[in-house]
Short mmCIF file of C-alpha atoms in Angstrom, two decimals:
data_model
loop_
_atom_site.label_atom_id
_atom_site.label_comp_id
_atom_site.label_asym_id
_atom_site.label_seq_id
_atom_site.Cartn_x
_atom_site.Cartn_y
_atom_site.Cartn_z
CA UNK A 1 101.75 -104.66 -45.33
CA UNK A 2 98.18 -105.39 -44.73
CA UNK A 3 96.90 -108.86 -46.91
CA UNK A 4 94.11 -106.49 -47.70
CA UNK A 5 96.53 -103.45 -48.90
CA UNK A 6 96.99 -104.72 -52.44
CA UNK A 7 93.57 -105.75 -52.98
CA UNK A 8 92.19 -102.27 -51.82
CA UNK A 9 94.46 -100.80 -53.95
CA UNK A 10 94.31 -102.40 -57.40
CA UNK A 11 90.59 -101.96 -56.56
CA UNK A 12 89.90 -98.91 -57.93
CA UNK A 13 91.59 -100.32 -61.52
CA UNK A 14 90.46 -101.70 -64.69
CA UNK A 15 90.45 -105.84 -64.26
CA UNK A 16 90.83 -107.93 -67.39
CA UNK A 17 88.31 -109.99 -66.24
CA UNK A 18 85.49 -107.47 -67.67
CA UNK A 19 85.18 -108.63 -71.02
CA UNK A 20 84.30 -112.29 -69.55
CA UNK A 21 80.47 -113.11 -68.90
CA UNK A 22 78.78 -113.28 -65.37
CA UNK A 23 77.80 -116.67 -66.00
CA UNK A 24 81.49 -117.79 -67.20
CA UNK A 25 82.17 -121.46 -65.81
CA UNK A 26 85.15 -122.15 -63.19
CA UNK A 27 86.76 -124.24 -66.22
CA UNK A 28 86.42 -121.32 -68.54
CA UNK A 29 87.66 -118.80 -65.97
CA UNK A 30 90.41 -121.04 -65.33
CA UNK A 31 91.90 -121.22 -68.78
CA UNK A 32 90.91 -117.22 -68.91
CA UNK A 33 92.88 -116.24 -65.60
CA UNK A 34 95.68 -118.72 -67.10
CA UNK A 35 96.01 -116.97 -70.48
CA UNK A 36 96.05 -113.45 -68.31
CA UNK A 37 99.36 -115.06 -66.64
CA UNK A 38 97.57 -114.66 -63.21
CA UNK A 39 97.54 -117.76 -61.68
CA UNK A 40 101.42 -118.35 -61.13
CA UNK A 41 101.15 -114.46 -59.66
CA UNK A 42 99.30 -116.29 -56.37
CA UNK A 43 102.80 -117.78 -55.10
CA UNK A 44 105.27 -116.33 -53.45
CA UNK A 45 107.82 -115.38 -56.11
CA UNK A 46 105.70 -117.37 -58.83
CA UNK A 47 106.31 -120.59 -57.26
CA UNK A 48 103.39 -122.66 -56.07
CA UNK A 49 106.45 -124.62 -54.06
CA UNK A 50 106.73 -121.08 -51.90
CA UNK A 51 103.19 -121.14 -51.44
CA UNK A 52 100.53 -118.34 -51.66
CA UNK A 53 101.27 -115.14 -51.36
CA UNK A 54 97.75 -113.98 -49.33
CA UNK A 55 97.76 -110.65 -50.41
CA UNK A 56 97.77 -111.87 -54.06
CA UNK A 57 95.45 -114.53 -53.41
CA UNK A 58 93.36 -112.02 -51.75
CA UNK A 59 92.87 -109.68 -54.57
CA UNK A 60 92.54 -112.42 -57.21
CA UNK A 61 89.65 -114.13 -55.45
CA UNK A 62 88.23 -110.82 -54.64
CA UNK A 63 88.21 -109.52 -58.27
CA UNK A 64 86.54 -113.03 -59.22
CA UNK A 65 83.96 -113.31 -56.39
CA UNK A 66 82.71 -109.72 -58.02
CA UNK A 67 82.21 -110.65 -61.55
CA UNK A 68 81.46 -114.27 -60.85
CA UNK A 69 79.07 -116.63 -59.29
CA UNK A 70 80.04 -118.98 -56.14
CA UNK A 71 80.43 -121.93 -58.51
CA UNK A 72 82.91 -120.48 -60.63
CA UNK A 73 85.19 -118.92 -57.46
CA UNK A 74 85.08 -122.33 -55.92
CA UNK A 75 86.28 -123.92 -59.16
CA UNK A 76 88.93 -121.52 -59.10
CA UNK A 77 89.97 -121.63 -55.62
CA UNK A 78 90.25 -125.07 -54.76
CA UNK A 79 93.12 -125.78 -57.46
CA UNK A 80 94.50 -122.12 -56.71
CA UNK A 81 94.83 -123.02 -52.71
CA UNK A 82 95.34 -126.95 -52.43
CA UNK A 83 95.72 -128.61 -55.95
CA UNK A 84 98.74 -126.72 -57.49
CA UNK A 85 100.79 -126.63 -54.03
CA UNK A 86 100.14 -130.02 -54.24
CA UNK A 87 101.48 -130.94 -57.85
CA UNK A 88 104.83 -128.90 -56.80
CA UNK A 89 106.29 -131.68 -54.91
CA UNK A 90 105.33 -134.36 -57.36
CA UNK A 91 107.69 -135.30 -60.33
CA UNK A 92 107.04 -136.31 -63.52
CA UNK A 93 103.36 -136.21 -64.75
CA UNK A 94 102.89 -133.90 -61.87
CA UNK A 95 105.44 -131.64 -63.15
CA UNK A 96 103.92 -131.20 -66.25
CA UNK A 97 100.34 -131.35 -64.98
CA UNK A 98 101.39 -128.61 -62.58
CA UNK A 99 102.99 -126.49 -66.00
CA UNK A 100 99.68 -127.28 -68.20
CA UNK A 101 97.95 -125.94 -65.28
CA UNK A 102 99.64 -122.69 -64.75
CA UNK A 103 99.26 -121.76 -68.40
CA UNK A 104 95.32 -122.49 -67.82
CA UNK A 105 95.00 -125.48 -70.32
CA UNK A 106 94.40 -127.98 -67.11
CA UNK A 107 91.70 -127.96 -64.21
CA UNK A 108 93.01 -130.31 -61.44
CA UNK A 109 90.38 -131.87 -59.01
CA UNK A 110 91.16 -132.71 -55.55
CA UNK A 111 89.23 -135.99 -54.62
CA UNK A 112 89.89 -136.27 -51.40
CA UNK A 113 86.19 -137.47 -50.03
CA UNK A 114 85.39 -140.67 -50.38
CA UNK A 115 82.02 -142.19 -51.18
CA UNK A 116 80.72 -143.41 -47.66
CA UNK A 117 83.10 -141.92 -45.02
CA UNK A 118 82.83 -138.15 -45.83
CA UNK A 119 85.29 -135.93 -44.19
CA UNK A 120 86.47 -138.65 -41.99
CA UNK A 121 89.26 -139.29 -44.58
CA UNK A 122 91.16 -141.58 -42.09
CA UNK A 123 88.15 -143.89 -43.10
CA UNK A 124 88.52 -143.97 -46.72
CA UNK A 125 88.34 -146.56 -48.83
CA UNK A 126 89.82 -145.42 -52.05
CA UNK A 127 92.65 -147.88 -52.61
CA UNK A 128 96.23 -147.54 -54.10
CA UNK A 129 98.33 -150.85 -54.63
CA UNK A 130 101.42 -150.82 -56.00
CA UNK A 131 103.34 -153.89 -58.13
CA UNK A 132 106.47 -153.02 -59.26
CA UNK A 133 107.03 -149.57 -61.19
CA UNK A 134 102.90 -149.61 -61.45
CA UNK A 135 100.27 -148.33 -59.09
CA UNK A 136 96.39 -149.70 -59.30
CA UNK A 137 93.80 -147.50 -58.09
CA UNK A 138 89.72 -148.39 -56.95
CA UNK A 139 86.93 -146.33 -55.18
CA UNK A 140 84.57 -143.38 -55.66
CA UNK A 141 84.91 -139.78 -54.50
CA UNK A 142 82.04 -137.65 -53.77
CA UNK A 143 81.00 -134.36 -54.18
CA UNK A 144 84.17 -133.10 -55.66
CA UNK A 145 84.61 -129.51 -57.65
CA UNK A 146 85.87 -129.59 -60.99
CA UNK A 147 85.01 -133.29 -60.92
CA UNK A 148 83.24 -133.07 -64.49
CA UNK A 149 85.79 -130.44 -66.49
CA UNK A 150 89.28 -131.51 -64.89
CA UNK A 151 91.81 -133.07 -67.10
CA UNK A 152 93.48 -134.49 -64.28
CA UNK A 153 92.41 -135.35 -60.49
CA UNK A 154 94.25 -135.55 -57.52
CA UNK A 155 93.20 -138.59 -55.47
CA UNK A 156 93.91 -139.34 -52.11
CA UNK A 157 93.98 -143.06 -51.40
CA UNK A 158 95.28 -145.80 -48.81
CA UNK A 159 97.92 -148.32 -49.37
CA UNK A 160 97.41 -149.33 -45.97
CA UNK A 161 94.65 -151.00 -43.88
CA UNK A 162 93.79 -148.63 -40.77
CA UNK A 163 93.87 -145.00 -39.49
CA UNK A 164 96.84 -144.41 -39.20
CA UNK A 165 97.69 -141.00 -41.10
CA UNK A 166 101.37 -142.66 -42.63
CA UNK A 167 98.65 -144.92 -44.42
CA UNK A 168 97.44 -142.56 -47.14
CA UNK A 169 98.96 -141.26 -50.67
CA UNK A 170 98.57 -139.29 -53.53
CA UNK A 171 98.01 -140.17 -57.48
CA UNK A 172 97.62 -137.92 -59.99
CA UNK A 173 95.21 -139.74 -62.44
CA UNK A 174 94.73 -138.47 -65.82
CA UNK A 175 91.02 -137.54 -66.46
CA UNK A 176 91.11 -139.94 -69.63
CA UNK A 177 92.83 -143.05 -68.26
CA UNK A 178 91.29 -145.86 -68.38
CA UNK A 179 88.58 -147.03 -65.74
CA UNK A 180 87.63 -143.20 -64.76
CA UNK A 181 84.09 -142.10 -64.76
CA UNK A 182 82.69 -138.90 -64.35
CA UNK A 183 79.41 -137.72 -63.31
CA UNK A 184 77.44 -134.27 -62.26
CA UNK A 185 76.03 -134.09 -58.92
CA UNK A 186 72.52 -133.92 -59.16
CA UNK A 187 72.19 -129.59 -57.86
CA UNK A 188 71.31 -126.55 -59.03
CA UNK A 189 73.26 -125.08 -57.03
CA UNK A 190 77.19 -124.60 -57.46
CA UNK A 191 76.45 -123.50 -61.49
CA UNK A 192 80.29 -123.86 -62.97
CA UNK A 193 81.84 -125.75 -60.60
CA UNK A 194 81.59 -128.79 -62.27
CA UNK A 195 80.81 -130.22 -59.50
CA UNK A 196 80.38 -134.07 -59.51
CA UNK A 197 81.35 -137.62 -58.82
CA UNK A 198 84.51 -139.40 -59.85
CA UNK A 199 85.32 -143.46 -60.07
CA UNK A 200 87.96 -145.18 -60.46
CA UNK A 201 87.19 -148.84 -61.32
CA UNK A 202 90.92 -150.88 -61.45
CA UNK A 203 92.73 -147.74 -63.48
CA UNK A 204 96.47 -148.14 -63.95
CA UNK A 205 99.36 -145.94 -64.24
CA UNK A 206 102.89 -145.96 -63.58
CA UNK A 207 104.42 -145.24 -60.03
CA UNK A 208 105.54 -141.60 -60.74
CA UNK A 209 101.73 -140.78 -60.90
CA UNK A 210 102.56 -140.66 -57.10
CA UNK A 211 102.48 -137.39 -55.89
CA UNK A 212 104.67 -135.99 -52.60
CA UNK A 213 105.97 -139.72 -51.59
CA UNK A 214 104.17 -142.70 -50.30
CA UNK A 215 102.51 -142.01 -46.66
CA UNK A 216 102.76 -138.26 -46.82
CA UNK A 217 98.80 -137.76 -48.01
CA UNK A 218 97.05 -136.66 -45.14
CA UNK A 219 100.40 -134.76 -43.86
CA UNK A 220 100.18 -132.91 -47.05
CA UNK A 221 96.67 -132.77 -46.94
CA UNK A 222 96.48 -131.35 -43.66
CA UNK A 223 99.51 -128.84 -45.04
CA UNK A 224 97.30 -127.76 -48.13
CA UNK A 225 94.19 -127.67 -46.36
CA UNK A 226 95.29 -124.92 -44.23
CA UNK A 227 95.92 -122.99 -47.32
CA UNK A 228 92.53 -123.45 -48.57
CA UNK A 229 90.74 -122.24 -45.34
CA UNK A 230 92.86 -119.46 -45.11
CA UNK A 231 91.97 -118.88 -48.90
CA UNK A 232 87.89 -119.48 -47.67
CA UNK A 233 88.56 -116.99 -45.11
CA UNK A 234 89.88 -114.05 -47.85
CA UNK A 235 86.89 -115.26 -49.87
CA UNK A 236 84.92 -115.22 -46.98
CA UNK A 237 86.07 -111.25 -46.21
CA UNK A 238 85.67 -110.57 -50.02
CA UNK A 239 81.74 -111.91 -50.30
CA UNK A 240 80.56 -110.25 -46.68
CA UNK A 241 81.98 -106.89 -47.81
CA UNK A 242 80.43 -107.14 -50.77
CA UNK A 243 76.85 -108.19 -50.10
CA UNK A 244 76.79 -105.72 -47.61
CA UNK A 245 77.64 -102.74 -49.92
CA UNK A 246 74.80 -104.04 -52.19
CA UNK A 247 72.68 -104.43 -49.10
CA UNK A 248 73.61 -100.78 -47.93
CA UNK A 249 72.96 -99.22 -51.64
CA UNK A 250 69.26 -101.47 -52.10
CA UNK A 251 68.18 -99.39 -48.52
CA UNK A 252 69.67 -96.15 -49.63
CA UNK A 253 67.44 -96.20 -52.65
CA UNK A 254 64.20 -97.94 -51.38
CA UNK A 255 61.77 -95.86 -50.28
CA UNK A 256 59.58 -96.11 -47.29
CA UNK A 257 57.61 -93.37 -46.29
CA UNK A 258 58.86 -90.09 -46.73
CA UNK A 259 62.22 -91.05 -47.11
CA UNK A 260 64.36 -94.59 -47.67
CA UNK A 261 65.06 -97.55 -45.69
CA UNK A 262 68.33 -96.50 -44.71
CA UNK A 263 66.94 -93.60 -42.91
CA UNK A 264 64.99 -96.47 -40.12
CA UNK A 265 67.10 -96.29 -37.23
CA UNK A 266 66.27 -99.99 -36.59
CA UNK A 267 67.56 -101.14 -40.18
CA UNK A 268 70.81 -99.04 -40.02
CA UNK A 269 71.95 -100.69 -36.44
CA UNK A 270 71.07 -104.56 -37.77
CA UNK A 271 72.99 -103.50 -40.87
CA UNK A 272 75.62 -102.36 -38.56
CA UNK A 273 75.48 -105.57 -36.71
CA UNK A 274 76.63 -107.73 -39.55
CA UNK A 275 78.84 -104.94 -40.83
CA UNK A 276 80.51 -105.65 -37.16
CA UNK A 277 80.64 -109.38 -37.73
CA UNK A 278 82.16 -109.01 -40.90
CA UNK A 279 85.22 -106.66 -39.82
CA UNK A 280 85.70 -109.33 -36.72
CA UNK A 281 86.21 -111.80 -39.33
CA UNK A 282 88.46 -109.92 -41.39
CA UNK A 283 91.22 -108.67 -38.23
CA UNK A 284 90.89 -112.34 -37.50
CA UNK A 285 92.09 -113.37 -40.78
CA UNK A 286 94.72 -111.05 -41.06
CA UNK A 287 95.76 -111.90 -38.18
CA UNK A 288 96.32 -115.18 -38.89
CA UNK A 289 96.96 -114.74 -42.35
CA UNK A 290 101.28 -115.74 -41.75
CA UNK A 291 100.31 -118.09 -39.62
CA UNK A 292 98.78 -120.41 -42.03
CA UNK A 293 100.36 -119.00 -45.19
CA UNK A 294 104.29 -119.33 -43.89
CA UNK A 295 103.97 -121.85 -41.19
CA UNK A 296 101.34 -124.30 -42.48
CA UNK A 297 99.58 -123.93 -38.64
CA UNK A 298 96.51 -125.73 -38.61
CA UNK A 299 94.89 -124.45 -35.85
CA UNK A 300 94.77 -121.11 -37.26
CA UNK A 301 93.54 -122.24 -40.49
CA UNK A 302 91.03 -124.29 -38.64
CA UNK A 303 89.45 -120.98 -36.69
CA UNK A 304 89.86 -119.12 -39.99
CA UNK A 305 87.68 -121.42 -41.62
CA UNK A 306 85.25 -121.54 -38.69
CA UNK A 307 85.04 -117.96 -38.36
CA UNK A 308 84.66 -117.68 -42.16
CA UNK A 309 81.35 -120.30 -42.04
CA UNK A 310 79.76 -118.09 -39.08
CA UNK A 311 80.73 -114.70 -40.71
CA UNK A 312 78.90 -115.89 -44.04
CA UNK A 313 76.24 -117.36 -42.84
CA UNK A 314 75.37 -114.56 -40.46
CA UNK A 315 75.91 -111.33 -42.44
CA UNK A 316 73.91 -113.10 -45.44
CA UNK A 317 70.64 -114.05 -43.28
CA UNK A 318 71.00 -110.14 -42.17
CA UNK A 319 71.49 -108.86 -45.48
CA UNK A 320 68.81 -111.19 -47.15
CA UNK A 321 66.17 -110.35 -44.64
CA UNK A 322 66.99 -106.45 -45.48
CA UNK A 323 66.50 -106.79 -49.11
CA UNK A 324 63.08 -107.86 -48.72
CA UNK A 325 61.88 -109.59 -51.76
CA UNK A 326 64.70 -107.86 -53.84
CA UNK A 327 66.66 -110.73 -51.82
CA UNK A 328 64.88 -113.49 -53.97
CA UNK A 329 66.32 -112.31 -57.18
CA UNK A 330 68.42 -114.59 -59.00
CA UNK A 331 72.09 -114.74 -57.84
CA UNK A 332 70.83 -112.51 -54.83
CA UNK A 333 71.66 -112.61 -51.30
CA UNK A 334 68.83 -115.77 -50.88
CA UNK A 335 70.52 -117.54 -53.16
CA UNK A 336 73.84 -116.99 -52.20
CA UNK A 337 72.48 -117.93 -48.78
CA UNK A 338 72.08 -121.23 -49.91
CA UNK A 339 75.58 -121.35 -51.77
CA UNK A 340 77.35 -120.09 -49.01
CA UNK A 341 76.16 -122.81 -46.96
CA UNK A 342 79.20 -125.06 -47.90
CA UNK A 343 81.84 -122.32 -46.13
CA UNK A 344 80.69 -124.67 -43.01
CA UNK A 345 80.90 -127.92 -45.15
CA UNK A 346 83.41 -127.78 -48.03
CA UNK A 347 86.79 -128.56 -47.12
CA UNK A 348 85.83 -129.81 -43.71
CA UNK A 349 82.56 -128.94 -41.65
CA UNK A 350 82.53 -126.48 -38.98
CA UNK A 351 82.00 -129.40 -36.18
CA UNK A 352 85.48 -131.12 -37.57
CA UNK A 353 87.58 -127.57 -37.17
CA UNK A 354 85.66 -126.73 -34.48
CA UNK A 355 87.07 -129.85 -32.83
CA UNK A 356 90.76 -129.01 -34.17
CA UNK A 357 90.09 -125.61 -31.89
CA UNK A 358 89.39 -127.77 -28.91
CA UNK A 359 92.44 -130.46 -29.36
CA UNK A 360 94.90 -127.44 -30.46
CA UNK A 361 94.01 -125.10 -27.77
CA UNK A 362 96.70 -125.75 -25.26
CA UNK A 363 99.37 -126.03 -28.09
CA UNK A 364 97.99 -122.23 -28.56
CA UNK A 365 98.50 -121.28 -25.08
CA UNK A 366 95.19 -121.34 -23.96
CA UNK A 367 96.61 -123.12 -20.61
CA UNK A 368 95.28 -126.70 -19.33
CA UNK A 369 91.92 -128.13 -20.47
CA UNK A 370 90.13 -130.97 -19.43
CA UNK B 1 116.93 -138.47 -26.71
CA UNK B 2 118.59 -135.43 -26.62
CA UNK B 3 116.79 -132.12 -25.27
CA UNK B 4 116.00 -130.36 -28.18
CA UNK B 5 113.76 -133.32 -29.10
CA UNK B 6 112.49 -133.62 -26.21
CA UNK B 7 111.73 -130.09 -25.74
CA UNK B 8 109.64 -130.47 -29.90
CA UNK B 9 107.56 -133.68 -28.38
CA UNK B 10 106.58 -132.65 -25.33
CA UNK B 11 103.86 -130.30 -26.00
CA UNK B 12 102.78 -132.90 -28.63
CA UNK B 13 101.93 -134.93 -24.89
CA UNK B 14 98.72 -133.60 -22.82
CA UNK B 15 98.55 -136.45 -20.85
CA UNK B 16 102.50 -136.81 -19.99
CA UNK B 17 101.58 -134.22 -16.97
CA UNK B 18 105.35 -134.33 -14.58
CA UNK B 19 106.37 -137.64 -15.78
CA UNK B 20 109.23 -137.64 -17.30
CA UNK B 21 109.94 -138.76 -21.37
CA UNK B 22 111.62 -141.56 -21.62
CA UNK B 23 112.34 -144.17 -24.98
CA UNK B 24 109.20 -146.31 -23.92
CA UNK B 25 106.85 -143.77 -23.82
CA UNK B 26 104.01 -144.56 -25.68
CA UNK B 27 102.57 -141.76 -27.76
CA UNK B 28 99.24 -142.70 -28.01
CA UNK B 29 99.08 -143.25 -24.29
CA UNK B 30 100.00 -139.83 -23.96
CA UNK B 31 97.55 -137.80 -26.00
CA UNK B 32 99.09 -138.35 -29.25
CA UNK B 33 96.11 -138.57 -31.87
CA UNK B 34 96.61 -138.33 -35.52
CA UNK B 35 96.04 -134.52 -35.97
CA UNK B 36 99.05 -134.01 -33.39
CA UNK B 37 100.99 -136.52 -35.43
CA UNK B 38 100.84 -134.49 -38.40
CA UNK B 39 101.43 -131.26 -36.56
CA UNK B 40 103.90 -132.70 -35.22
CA UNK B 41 105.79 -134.38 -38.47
CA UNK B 42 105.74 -130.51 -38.96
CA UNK B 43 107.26 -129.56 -36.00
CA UNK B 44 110.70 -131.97 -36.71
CA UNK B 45 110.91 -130.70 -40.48
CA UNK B 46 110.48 -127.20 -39.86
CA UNK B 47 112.17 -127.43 -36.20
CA UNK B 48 114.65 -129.88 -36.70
CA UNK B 49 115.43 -129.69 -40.83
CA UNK B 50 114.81 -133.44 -41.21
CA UNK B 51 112.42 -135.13 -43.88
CA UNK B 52 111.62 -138.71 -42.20
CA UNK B 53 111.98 -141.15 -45.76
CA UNK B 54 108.66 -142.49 -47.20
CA UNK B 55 110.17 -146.11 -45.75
CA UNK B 56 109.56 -144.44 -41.61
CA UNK B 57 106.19 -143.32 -42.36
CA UNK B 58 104.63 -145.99 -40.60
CA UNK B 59 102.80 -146.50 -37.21
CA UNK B 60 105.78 -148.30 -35.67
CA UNK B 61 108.04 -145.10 -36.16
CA UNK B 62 105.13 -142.74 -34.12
CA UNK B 63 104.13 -145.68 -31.82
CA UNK B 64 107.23 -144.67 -28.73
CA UNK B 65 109.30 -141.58 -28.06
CA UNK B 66 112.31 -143.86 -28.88
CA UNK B 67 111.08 -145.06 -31.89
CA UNK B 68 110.39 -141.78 -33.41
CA UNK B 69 113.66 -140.53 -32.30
CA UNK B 70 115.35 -143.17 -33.97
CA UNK B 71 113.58 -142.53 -36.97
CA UNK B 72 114.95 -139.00 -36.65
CA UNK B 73 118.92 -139.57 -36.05
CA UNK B 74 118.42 -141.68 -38.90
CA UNK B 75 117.59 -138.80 -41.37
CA UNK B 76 119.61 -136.36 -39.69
CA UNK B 77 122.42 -139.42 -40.07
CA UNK B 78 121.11 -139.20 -43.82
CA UNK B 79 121.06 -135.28 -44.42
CA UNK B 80 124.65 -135.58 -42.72
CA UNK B 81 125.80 -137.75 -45.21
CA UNK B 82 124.55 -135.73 -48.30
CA UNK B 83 125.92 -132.57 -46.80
CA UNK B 84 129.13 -134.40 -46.96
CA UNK B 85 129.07 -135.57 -50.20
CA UNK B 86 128.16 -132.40 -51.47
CA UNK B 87 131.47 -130.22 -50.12
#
């Protein structure tokens, strides 16, 4: 069945997400969606261990992406896609983070960008040491969602000098321990994201804050990654169809002349265009959709996410440039414009998957290369 | 190195060309860069059914073909035994 099948169909029902504001926050949503029992229904079989099913994940972030601003979907689907998959092979505190989480009483940040080396995560300098049964952690992330309303963060670090990807792990670190410091990024954009900055100045916790085994971070990273671009791309499909059906009903009612806008052959065709751009992107993702869901392939999830940043930013320079200055309207399409901007930045820029396309390509059969 | 492994690695290898594999192969020298390392810690879990233990998650274990396939009789010597003590 089509990833977009279930979506399509529950589409046309009542969500109980109606009662909640427009301007909810992605911690409040969180804890709203968990009290609805609708996060577990994401996974396969109710198991974040299974990971997502897409077609689940697909209608979830497209019912929140309607009633919701950018800020709060992102705080929702970075845990949803990467955080909670995550947890499921810890033990211990991750176990139980992973169960507070479900029920929507926990937001989980994933600090996984460091303070100077950006995506290049290979060049972190977060540190984990380890004495005994007790771990030590130092460094700043940047930039992270959920940073200032998580209870708990996920933290990639290195217990290793060098590159090497066997050199990283992950700690779950309790938003209250000790020698962690929270603080908003300085935007206006991203409004419920909770967006900020995290440190971690000599905090200590016991070993089984480990999450997924020692060396396995940027293997699992790389794993859960995937799941989040394939979850940008849904989003991606979700936002572009739904700009554009605002875009199409703002030129069926504007007038111009004796009739509307929509009646200008000119406007209808450039409409059209995007309209194109935006069903490209969407046979690409589900295309690729079991590709990245089932078999953790990254080079799918890394077109997915390029296509996604392209779609976006395409159909919403075509669709803000139709609404005239309708499009400068608060949470309009100039707006979003700006948002959207970070579906070629968050979770990896489009130059670093861009490059995964180009190193993958004759794994993918796309014969010899230089 | 028997051929199934062989068979997982090789496309992991741009720059092997007609060579052939042998144990002294050095990854690195042939292509291997850290996003194929990963892709390829996939590749033996979901193509072989081995977890490599946290201890072989280390540069030495990816630095030759022999020294990753070492690594990997060594958990399949592992999942062997834990079979067997489960029946």
């Amino acid at each position: 069945m089509s990833v977009f099948a279930a979506r399509e169909a529950a589409a046309g029902t009542g969500s109980p997400l109606a009662t909640l504001p427009a301007d909810t926050s992605g911690a409040d949503l969180w804890h709203a969606l968990g009290a609805q029992n609708r996060l577990a229904g994401v996974y396969r079989g109710n198991d974040p261990r299974r990971g997502v099913d897409p077609a689940a994940l697909s209608t979830l972030l497209t019912d929140v992406d309607r009633r919701f601003g950018v800020g709060s979907t992102l705080a929702v689907t970075v845990p949803l896609a990467t955080c909670l998959p995550l947890l499921a092979h810890g033990t211990g505190p991750a176990t139980h983070t992973l169960a507070d989480s479900l029920d929507g009483h926990t937001v989980v940040a994933l600090a996984a960008t460091d303070e100077d080396s950006g995506c290049d995560l290979a060049a972190l300098d977060t540190r984990v040491t380890f004495d005994g049964d007790r771990v030590r952690l130092d460094g700043t992330k940047r930039w992270i969602t959920n940073a200032t309303t998580c209870g708990a963060a996920l933290v990639l670090a290195r217990h290793r000098p060098g590159p090497h990807f066997t050199n990283f792990t992950w700690v779950l670190v309790p938003a209250d321990a000790p020698g962690v410091r929270a603080e908003p990024a300085g935007t206006d954009l991203f409004d419920g994201s909770g967006t900020g900055h995290l440190a971690f100045d000599g905090v200590r916790l016991t070993r089984e804050h480990v999450v997924g085994g020692t060396g396995r971070g940027l293997s699992a990273f790389a794993a859960h990654i995937a799941t989040e671009r394939l979850a940008g791309a849904l989003w991606a499909v979700a936002l572009c169809e739904r700009v554009l059906r605002d875009t199409a009903r703002h030129l069926g009612r504007r007038r111009q002349g004796g009739g509307v806008l929509w009646d200008r052959e000119a406007i209808r065709q450039r409409w059209a265009g995007a309209l194109l751009r935006s069903r490209q992107h969407r046979a690409l993702t589900e295309s690729l959709t079991e590709a990245v869901a089932a078999r953790r392939d990254t080079a799918a999830a890394a077109l997915l996410k390029a296509s996604a940043a392209e779609t976006v930013e395409h159909v919403l320079d075509v669709c803000a440039h139709l609404q005239g200055a309708h499009g400068f309207r608060t949470g309009g399409p100039q707006q979003l414009r700006a948002q959207a901007a970070l579906f070629g930045i968050g979770g990896g820029t489009t130059e670093v998957v861009l490059d995964i396309m180009a190193e993958t390509a004759p794994l993918a059969g796309a014969g010899e290369l230089p | 190195m028997n051929q199934p492994f062989i068979d997982l690695l090789t496309p992991f290898l741009p720059n092997l060309g007609d060579r052939p594999l042998t144990e002294d192969s050095r990854l690195h020298d042939l292509g291997m860069n850290s996003m194929k390392a990963i892709d390829l810690l996939f590749a033996i879990e979901d193509g072989l059914g081995v977890s490599l233990p946290d201890e072989d998650l280390n540069d030495t274990t990816f630095a030759t073909a022999g020294s990753l396939w070492a690594a990997v009789q060594r958990a399949q010597d592992a999942a062997e035994g834990d079979r067997r003590a489960a029946a």
